[in-house]
């Protein structure tokens, strides 16, 4: 069964450094998302992306965050200058269509640790 | 504003017991979708079920069943004859006119052998 893949599974970065988290969505899916989950807390929406544009973003997704689809398969989340509070599990998801009933399929996540 | 409440932070039962996880939601939209996801100790998020606001039929899938009640804005999840492998954090989520999923805080389910 097709799945969303995320790399790396764990990223350790010094505070202030830039980090790029990578995702390969399911191949026929058109809509992509990033969520984060701080340890022990609920999952929080960051951004949705369609047709090479951000379609929706949350208050968390400030100027230090950006997303890109650099080629036909990858979908990346960049954090420009990381802070300690960026430490979290970051999940990428994709869905075939945008309709509200379309399930979003998640990758296994990237655990980001900021030192 | 949209909101999902999972009042049960943690539930612990002995294997083979039935267990129900509660989910209460708030939304002003008449069209919306509800989801349950499972997060096992390994950390991934596994899609379990989707329900739209116009379909109040309960659903059963093996040992899993879901009870959707619009009158009480609830979408509860029952596991029958629980097994140790069911141990995980279970999240209820809502999607209405926005693209994002609004998540509950999750219920940690511990199944003891």
PDB file of C-alpha atoms in Angstrom:
ATOM      1  CA  UNK A   1       0.000   0.000   0.000  1.00  0.00           C
ATOM      2  CA  UNK A   2       1.377   3.419  -0.918  1.00  0.00           C
ATOM      3  CA  UNK A   3       2.611   5.470   1.979  1.00  0.00           C
ATOM      4  CA  UNK A   4       3.990   8.854   2.888  1.00  0.00           C
ATOM      5  CA  UNK A   5       7.694   8.714   3.680  1.00  0.00           C
ATOM      6  CA  UNK A   6       9.601  11.208   5.779  1.00  0.00           C
ATOM      7  CA  UNK A   7      13.309  11.716   6.234  1.00  0.00           C
ATOM      8  CA  UNK A   8      15.188  11.861   8.460  1.00  0.00           C
ATOM      9  CA  UNK A   9      13.434   9.993  11.248  1.00  0.00           C
ATOM     10  CA  UNK A  10      15.361  12.002  13.826  1.00  0.00           C
ATOM     11  CA  UNK A  11      17.145  15.323  13.371  1.00  0.00           C
ATOM     12  CA  UNK A  12      19.298  16.975  16.013  1.00  0.00           C
ATOM     13  CA  UNK A  13      20.185  20.608  15.358  1.00  0.00           C
ATOM     14  CA  UNK A  14      21.803  23.449  17.245  1.00  0.00           C
ATOM     15  CA  UNK A  15      19.562  26.396  18.105  1.00  0.00           C
ATOM     16  CA  UNK A  16      19.705  29.065  15.427  1.00  0.00           C
ATOM     17  CA  UNK A  17      20.536  26.648  12.648  1.00  0.00           C
ATOM     18  CA  UNK A  18      18.364  26.021   9.646  1.00  0.00           C
ATOM     19  CA  UNK A  19      16.741  22.635   9.218  1.00  0.00           C
ATOM     20  CA  UNK A  20      14.918  21.044   6.303  1.00  0.00           C
ATOM     21  CA  UNK A  21      12.502  18.217   6.836  1.00  0.00           C
ATOM     22  CA  UNK A  22      11.681  16.111   3.822  1.00  0.00           C
ATOM     23  CA  UNK A  23       8.564  14.265   2.769  1.00  0.00           C
ATOM     24  CA  UNK A  24       7.551  12.182  -0.207  1.00  0.00           C
ATOM     25  CA  UNK A  25       3.746  12.177  -0.406  1.00  0.00           C
ATOM     26  CA  UNK A  26       1.729   9.389  -1.974  1.00  0.00           C
ATOM     27  CA  UNK A  27       2.272   9.686  -5.696  1.00  0.00           C
ATOM     28  CA  UNK A  28      -1.251  10.468  -6.916  1.00  0.00           C
ATOM     29  CA  UNK A  29      -2.063  12.809  -4.056  1.00  0.00           C
ATOM     30  CA  UNK A  30      -2.429  16.501  -4.754  1.00  0.00           C
ATOM     31  CA  UNK A  31      -2.717  18.064  -1.306  1.00  0.00           C
ATOM     32  CA  UNK A  32       0.025  18.178   1.240  1.00  0.00           C
ATOM     33  CA  UNK A  33       0.179  19.147   4.872  1.00  0.00           C
ATOM     34  CA  UNK A  34       2.570  19.619   7.747  1.00  0.00           C
ATOM     35  CA  UNK A  35       1.580  19.103  11.372  1.00  0.00           C
ATOM     36  CA  UNK A  36       3.638  19.090  14.538  1.00  0.00           C
ATOM     37  CA  UNK A  37       3.248  17.393  17.881  1.00  0.00           C
ATOM     38  CA  UNK A  38       5.188  18.638  20.873  1.00  0.00           C
ATOM     39  CA  UNK A  39       5.990  15.714  23.145  1.00  0.00           C
ATOM     40  CA  UNK A  40       2.921  14.571  25.030  1.00  0.00           C
ATOM     41  CA  UNK A  41       0.651  17.156  23.478  1.00  0.00           C
ATOM     42  CA  UNK A  42      -1.965  17.266  20.754  1.00  0.00           C
ATOM     43  CA  UNK A  43      -1.246  17.373  17.065  1.00  0.00           C
ATOM     44  CA  UNK A  44      -1.250  20.922  15.649  1.00  0.00           C
ATOM     45  CA  UNK A  45      -1.790  22.005  12.071  1.00  0.00           C
ATOM     46  CA  UNK A  46       0.957  24.049  10.452  1.00  0.00           C
ATOM     47  CA  UNK A  47       0.214  24.412   6.746  1.00  0.00           C
ATOM     48  CA  UNK A  48      -1.559  22.974   3.740  1.00  0.00           C
ATOM     49  CA  UNK A  49      -0.244  23.163   0.183  1.00  0.00           C
ATOM     50  CA  UNK A  50      -1.801  22.692  -3.212  1.00  0.00           C
ATOM     51  CA  UNK A  51      -0.785  23.554  -6.751  1.00  0.00           C
ATOM     52  CA  UNK A  52       2.522  24.981  -5.546  1.00  0.00           C
ATOM     53  CA  UNK A  53       0.865  27.383  -3.184  1.00  0.00           C
ATOM     54  CA  UNK A  54       0.065  27.535   0.484  1.00  0.00           C
ATOM     55  CA  UNK A  55      -3.703  27.137   0.816  1.00  0.00           C
ATOM     56  CA  UNK A  56      -3.960  27.553   4.559  1.00  0.00           C
ATOM     57  CA  UNK A  57      -1.613  28.118   7.462  1.00  0.00           C
ATOM     58  CA  UNK A  58      -1.899  28.392  11.201  1.00  0.00           C
ATOM     59  CA  UNK A  59      -0.582  31.014  13.593  1.00  0.00           C
ATOM     60  CA  UNK A  60       2.314  28.699  14.369  1.00  0.00           C
ATOM     61  CA  UNK A  61       3.517  28.922  10.776  1.00  0.00           C
ATOM     62  CA  UNK A  62       5.295  32.232  11.051  1.00  0.00           C
ATOM     63  CA  UNK A  63       8.037  33.771   8.917  1.00  0.00           C
ATOM     64  CA  UNK A  64      10.659  31.319  10.076  1.00  0.00           C
ATOM     65  CA  UNK A  65       8.776  28.488   8.379  1.00  0.00           C
ATOM     66  CA  UNK A  66       8.507  27.821   4.665  1.00  0.00           C
ATOM     67  CA  UNK A  67       7.384  24.952   2.468  1.00  0.00           C
ATOM     68  CA  UNK A  68       8.392  23.963  -0.989  1.00  0.00           C
ATOM     69  CA  UNK A  69       7.798  21.313  -3.580  1.00  0.00           C
ATOM     70  CA  UNK A  70      11.156  21.449  -5.326  1.00  0.00           C
ATOM     71  CA  UNK A  71      10.388  18.638  -7.737  1.00  0.00           C
ATOM     72  CA  UNK A  72       7.579  16.272  -8.613  1.00  0.00           C
ATOM     73  CA  UNK A  73       7.952  14.096  -5.571  1.00  0.00           C
ATOM     74  CA  UNK A  74       9.408  15.916  -2.566  1.00  0.00           C
ATOM     75  CA  UNK A  75       7.614  18.280  -0.199  1.00  0.00           C
ATOM     76  CA  UNK A  76       9.835  20.070   2.285  1.00  0.00           C
ATOM     77  CA  UNK A  77       9.424  22.083   5.466  1.00  0.00           C
ATOM     78  CA  UNK A  78      12.207  24.534   6.248  1.00  0.00           C
ATOM     79  CA  UNK A  79      12.730  26.180   9.604  1.00  0.00           C
ATOM     80  CA  UNK A  80      15.141  29.073   9.107  1.00  0.00           C
ATOM     81  CA  UNK A  81      16.479  29.786  12.566  1.00  0.00           C
ATOM     82  CA  UNK A  82      15.447  27.077  14.958  1.00  0.00           C
ATOM     83  CA  UNK A  83      14.436  27.716  18.534  1.00  0.00           C
ATOM     84  CA  UNK A  84      14.281  25.381  21.491  1.00  0.00           C
ATOM     85  CA  UNK A  85      10.489  25.393  21.314  1.00  0.00           C
ATOM     86  CA  UNK A  86      10.610  24.005  17.773  1.00  0.00           C
ATOM     87  CA  UNK A  87      11.541  20.648  19.270  1.00  0.00           C
ATOM     88  CA  UNK A  88       8.671  18.350  18.302  1.00  0.00           C
ATOM     89  CA  UNK A  89       7.601  15.528  16.061  1.00  0.00           C
ATOM     90  CA  UNK A  90       6.778  16.855  12.618  1.00  0.00           C
ATOM     91  CA  UNK A  91       4.311  14.938  10.513  1.00  0.00           C
ATOM     92  CA  UNK A  92       3.781  15.244   6.808  1.00  0.00           C
ATOM     93  CA  UNK A  93       0.438  14.176   5.332  1.00  0.00           C
ATOM     94  CA  UNK A  94      -1.145  13.995   1.925  1.00  0.00           C
ATOM     95  CA  UNK A  95      -4.617  13.526   0.535  1.00  0.00           C
ATOM     96  CA  UNK A  96      -5.861  12.707  -2.916  1.00  0.00           C
ATOM     97  CA  UNK A  97      -8.460  15.455  -3.022  1.00  0.00           C
ATOM     98  CA  UNK A  98      -9.212  18.479  -0.885  1.00  0.00           C
ATOM     99  CA  UNK A  99     -12.766  17.518  -0.004  1.00  0.00           C
ATOM    100  CA  UNK A 100     -13.341  17.506   3.713  1.00  0.00           C
ATOM    101  CA  UNK A 101     -13.982  13.804   3.800  1.00  0.00           C
ATOM    102  CA  UNK A 102     -10.708  12.843   2.212  1.00  0.00           C
ATOM    103  CA  UNK A 103      -8.538  11.154   4.819  1.00  0.00           C
ATOM    104  CA  UNK A 104      -5.090  12.561   5.256  1.00  0.00           C
ATOM    105  CA  UNK A 105      -2.450   9.869   5.261  1.00  0.00           C
ATOM    106  CA  UNK A 106       0.498  10.531   7.516  1.00  0.00           C
ATOM    107  CA  UNK A 107       4.148   9.696   7.386  1.00  0.00           C
ATOM    108  CA  UNK A 108       5.967   8.241  10.368  1.00  0.00           C
ATOM    109  CA  UNK A 109       7.186  11.664  11.391  1.00  0.00           C
ATOM    110  CA  UNK A 110      10.530  13.357  11.945  1.00  0.00           C
ATOM    111  CA  UNK A 111      11.562  13.922  15.524  1.00  0.00           C
ATOM    112  CA  UNK A 112      13.306  17.292  15.659  1.00  0.00           C
ATOM    113  CA  UNK A 113      15.476  17.984  18.675  1.00  0.00           C
ATOM    114  CA  UNK A 114      16.892  21.492  19.102  1.00  0.00           C
ATOM    115  CA  UNK A 115      19.859  21.779  21.431  1.00  0.00           C
TER     116      UNK A 115
ATOM    117  CA  UNK B   1     -14.856  28.124  16.634  1.00  0.00           C
ATOM    118  CA  UNK B   2     -14.032  24.492  16.041  1.00  0.00           C
ATOM    119  CA  UNK B   3     -12.987  22.388  18.951  1.00  0.00           C
ATOM    120  CA  UNK B   4     -12.536  18.710  19.761  1.00  0.00           C
ATOM    121  CA  UNK B   5     -12.610  17.496  23.348  1.00  0.00           C
ATOM    122  CA  UNK B   6     -11.370  14.134  24.520  1.00  0.00           C
ATOM    123  CA  UNK B   7     -12.026  14.315  28.212  1.00  0.00           C
ATOM    124  CA  UNK B   8     -10.378  11.003  29.043  1.00  0.00           C
ATOM    125  CA  UNK B   9      -6.647  11.587  29.325  1.00  0.00           C
ATOM    126  CA  UNK B  10      -5.803   7.974  30.054  1.00  0.00           C
ATOM    127  CA  UNK B  11      -7.753   4.728  30.297  1.00  0.00           C
ATOM    128  CA  UNK B  12      -6.399   1.471  31.611  1.00  0.00           C
ATOM    129  CA  UNK B  13      -8.243  -1.824  31.238  1.00  0.00           C
ATOM    130  CA  UNK B  14      -7.460  -5.490  31.387  1.00  0.00           C
ATOM    131  CA  UNK B  15      -7.220  -7.418  28.152  1.00  0.00           C
ATOM    132  CA  UNK B  16     -10.547  -8.655  26.753  1.00  0.00           C
ATOM    133  CA  UNK B  17     -12.525  -5.863  28.383  1.00  0.00           C
ATOM    134  CA  UNK B  18     -14.554  -3.526  26.205  1.00  0.00           C
ATOM    135  CA  UNK B  19     -13.546   0.110  26.286  1.00  0.00           C
ATOM    136  CA  UNK B  20     -15.139   3.294  24.919  1.00  0.00           C
ATOM    137  CA  UNK B  21     -13.193   6.424  24.064  1.00  0.00           C
ATOM    138  CA  UNK B  22     -15.221   9.622  24.113  1.00  0.00           C
ATOM    139  CA  UNK B  23     -15.042  12.481  21.638  1.00  0.00           C
ATOM    140  CA  UNK B  24     -17.127  15.660  21.704  1.00  0.00           C
ATOM    141  CA  UNK B  25     -16.802  18.287  18.997  1.00  0.00           C
ATOM    142  CA  UNK B  26     -17.899  21.843  18.328  1.00  0.00           C
ATOM    143  CA  UNK B  27     -18.422  23.439  14.953  1.00  0.00           C
ATOM    144  CA  UNK B  28     -20.802  25.953  13.402  1.00  0.00           C
ATOM    145  CA  UNK B  29     -20.689  24.290   9.996  1.00  0.00           C
ATOM    146  CA  UNK B  30     -23.463  21.941   8.899  1.00  0.00           C
ATOM    147  CA  UNK B  31     -21.053  19.983   6.722  1.00  0.00           C
ATOM    148  CA  UNK B  32     -18.102  18.525   8.525  1.00  0.00           C
ATOM    149  CA  UNK B  33     -16.089  15.346   8.867  1.00  0.00           C
ATOM    150  CA  UNK B  34     -14.889  13.449  11.881  1.00  0.00           C
ATOM    151  CA  UNK B  35     -11.885  11.166  12.066  1.00  0.00           C
ATOM    152  CA  UNK B  36     -10.177   8.820  14.461  1.00  0.00           C
ATOM    153  CA  UNK B  37      -6.448   8.201  14.312  1.00  0.00           C
ATOM    154  CA  UNK B  38      -4.313   5.782  16.296  1.00  0.00           C
ATOM    155  CA  UNK B  39      -0.797   6.635  17.456  1.00  0.00           C
ATOM    156  CA  UNK B  40       1.003   3.512  18.687  1.00  0.00           C
ATOM    157  CA  UNK B  41       4.154   3.772  20.841  1.00  0.00           C
ATOM    158  CA  UNK B  42       6.252   3.848  17.667  1.00  0.00           C
ATOM    159  CA  UNK B  43       4.781   7.325  16.998  1.00  0.00           C
ATOM    160  CA  UNK B  44       3.161   7.152  13.594  1.00  0.00           C
ATOM    161  CA  UNK B  45      -0.420   8.314  12.989  1.00  0.00           C
ATOM    162  CA  UNK B  46      -2.706   5.659  11.560  1.00  0.00           C
ATOM    163  CA  UNK B  47      -6.038   6.599  10.013  1.00  0.00           C
ATOM    164  CA  UNK B  48      -8.910   4.524  11.415  1.00  0.00           C
ATOM    165  CA  UNK B  49     -12.194   5.994  10.249  1.00  0.00           C
ATOM    166  CA  UNK B  50     -13.907   8.992   8.682  1.00  0.00           C
ATOM    167  CA  UNK B  51     -17.508  10.036   9.136  1.00  0.00           C
ATOM    168  CA  UNK B  52     -19.402  12.882   7.462  1.00  0.00           C
ATOM    169  CA  UNK B  53     -22.035  14.959   9.200  1.00  0.00           C
ATOM    170  CA  UNK B  54     -24.855  13.606   7.062  1.00  0.00           C
ATOM    171  CA  UNK B  55     -24.256   9.983   7.868  1.00  0.00           C
ATOM    172  CA  UNK B  56     -25.213   9.059  11.399  1.00  0.00           C
ATOM    173  CA  UNK B  57     -25.093   5.348  10.843  1.00  0.00           C
ATOM    174  CA  UNK B  58     -22.894   3.610  13.311  1.00  0.00           C
ATOM    175  CA  UNK B  59     -20.042   1.642  11.873  1.00  0.00           C
ATOM    176  CA  UNK B  60     -18.425  -1.596  12.888  1.00  0.00           C
ATOM    177  CA  UNK B  61     -15.089  -2.877  11.667  1.00  0.00           C
ATOM    178  CA  UNK B  62     -14.028  -6.052  13.402  1.00  0.00           C
ATOM    179  CA  UNK B  63     -13.556  -5.249  17.078  1.00  0.00           C
ATOM    180  CA  UNK B  64     -13.880  -1.523  16.437  1.00  0.00           C
ATOM    181  CA  UNK B  65     -17.148   0.381  16.371  1.00  0.00           C
ATOM    182  CA  UNK B  66     -18.048   4.039  16.207  1.00  0.00           C
ATOM    183  CA  UNK B  67     -21.154   5.785  17.508  1.00  0.00           C
ATOM    184  CA  UNK B  68     -21.889   9.150  15.899  1.00  0.00           C
ATOM    185  CA  UNK B  69     -24.614  11.229  17.575  1.00  0.00           C
ATOM    186  CA  UNK B  70     -25.226  14.679  16.138  1.00  0.00           C
ATOM    187  CA  UNK B  71     -27.701  15.519  18.894  1.00  0.00           C
ATOM    188  CA  UNK B  72     -24.928  15.379  21.479  1.00  0.00           C
ATOM    189  CA  UNK B  73     -22.058  16.297  19.095  1.00  0.00           C
ATOM    190  CA  UNK B  74     -20.283  13.107  19.969  1.00  0.00           C
ATOM    191  CA  UNK B  75     -18.312  10.560  17.994  1.00  0.00           C
ATOM    192  CA  UNK B  76     -17.329   7.799  20.385  1.00  0.00           C
ATOM    193  CA  UNK B  77     -15.080   4.863  19.640  1.00  0.00           C
ATOM    194  CA  UNK B  78     -15.499   1.427  21.219  1.00  0.00           C
ATOM    195  CA  UNK B  79     -13.023  -1.419  21.165  1.00  0.00           C
ATOM    196  CA  UNK B  80     -14.575  -4.774  21.967  1.00  0.00           C
ATOM    197  CA  UNK B  81     -12.513  -7.540  23.556  1.00  0.00           C
ATOM    198  CA  UNK B  82      -9.456  -5.323  23.816  1.00  0.00           C
ATOM    199  CA  UNK B  83      -5.982  -6.673  23.132  1.00  0.00           C
ATOM    200  CA  UNK B  84      -2.549  -5.564  24.278  1.00  0.00           C
ATOM    201  CA  UNK B  85      -1.794  -4.447  20.714  1.00  0.00           C
ATOM    202  CA  UNK B  86      -4.593  -1.888  21.023  1.00  0.00           C
ATOM    203  CA  UNK B  87      -2.453   0.069  23.469  1.00  0.00           C
ATOM    204  CA  UNK B  88      -1.875   3.457  21.891  1.00  0.00           C
ATOM    205  CA  UNK B  89      -2.933   7.087  21.994  1.00  0.00           C
ATOM    206  CA  UNK B  90      -6.163   7.616  20.079  1.00  0.00           C
ATOM    207  CA  UNK B  91      -6.988  10.982  18.566  1.00  0.00           C
ATOM    208  CA  UNK B  92     -10.336  12.276  17.410  1.00  0.00           C
ATOM    209  CA  UNK B  93     -10.208  15.043  14.787  1.00  0.00           C
ATOM    210  CA  UNK B  94     -12.624  17.384  13.033  1.00  0.00           C
ATOM    211  CA  UNK B  95     -12.506  18.938   9.598  1.00  0.00           C
ATOM    212  CA  UNK B  96     -15.127  21.448   8.458  1.00  0.00           C
ATOM    213  CA  UNK B  97     -14.885  24.284   5.973  1.00  0.00           C
ATOM    214  CA  UNK B  98     -11.174  24.632   6.543  1.00  0.00           C
ATOM    215  CA  UNK B  99      -8.580  22.282   5.143  1.00  0.00           C
ATOM    216  CA  UNK B 100      -6.889  21.538   8.428  1.00  0.00           C
ATOM    217  CA  UNK B 101      -7.688  18.859  10.918  1.00  0.00           C
ATOM    218  CA  UNK B 102      -8.564  20.080  14.391  1.00  0.00           C
ATOM    219  CA  UNK B 103      -7.331  17.521  16.873  1.00  0.00           C
ATOM    220  CA  UNK B 104      -8.423  16.469  20.311  1.00  0.00           C
ATOM    221  CA  UNK B 105      -5.824  16.085  23.031  1.00  0.00           C
ATOM    222  CA  UNK B 106      -5.846  12.318  22.654  1.00  0.00           C
ATOM    223  CA  UNK B 107      -6.684   9.456  24.996  1.00  0.00           C
ATOM    224  CA  UNK B 108      -3.910   7.145  26.063  1.00  0.00           C
ATOM    225  CA  UNK B 109      -5.254   3.606  26.150  1.00  0.00           C
ATOM    226  CA  UNK B 110      -3.367   1.027  28.178  1.00  0.00           C
ATOM    227  CA  UNK B 111      -4.373  -2.598  27.808  1.00  0.00           C
ATOM    228  CA  UNK B 112      -2.912  -4.791  30.513  1.00  0.00           C
ATOM    229  CA  UNK B 113      -2.393  -8.499  29.898  1.00  0.00           C
TER     230      UNK B 113
END
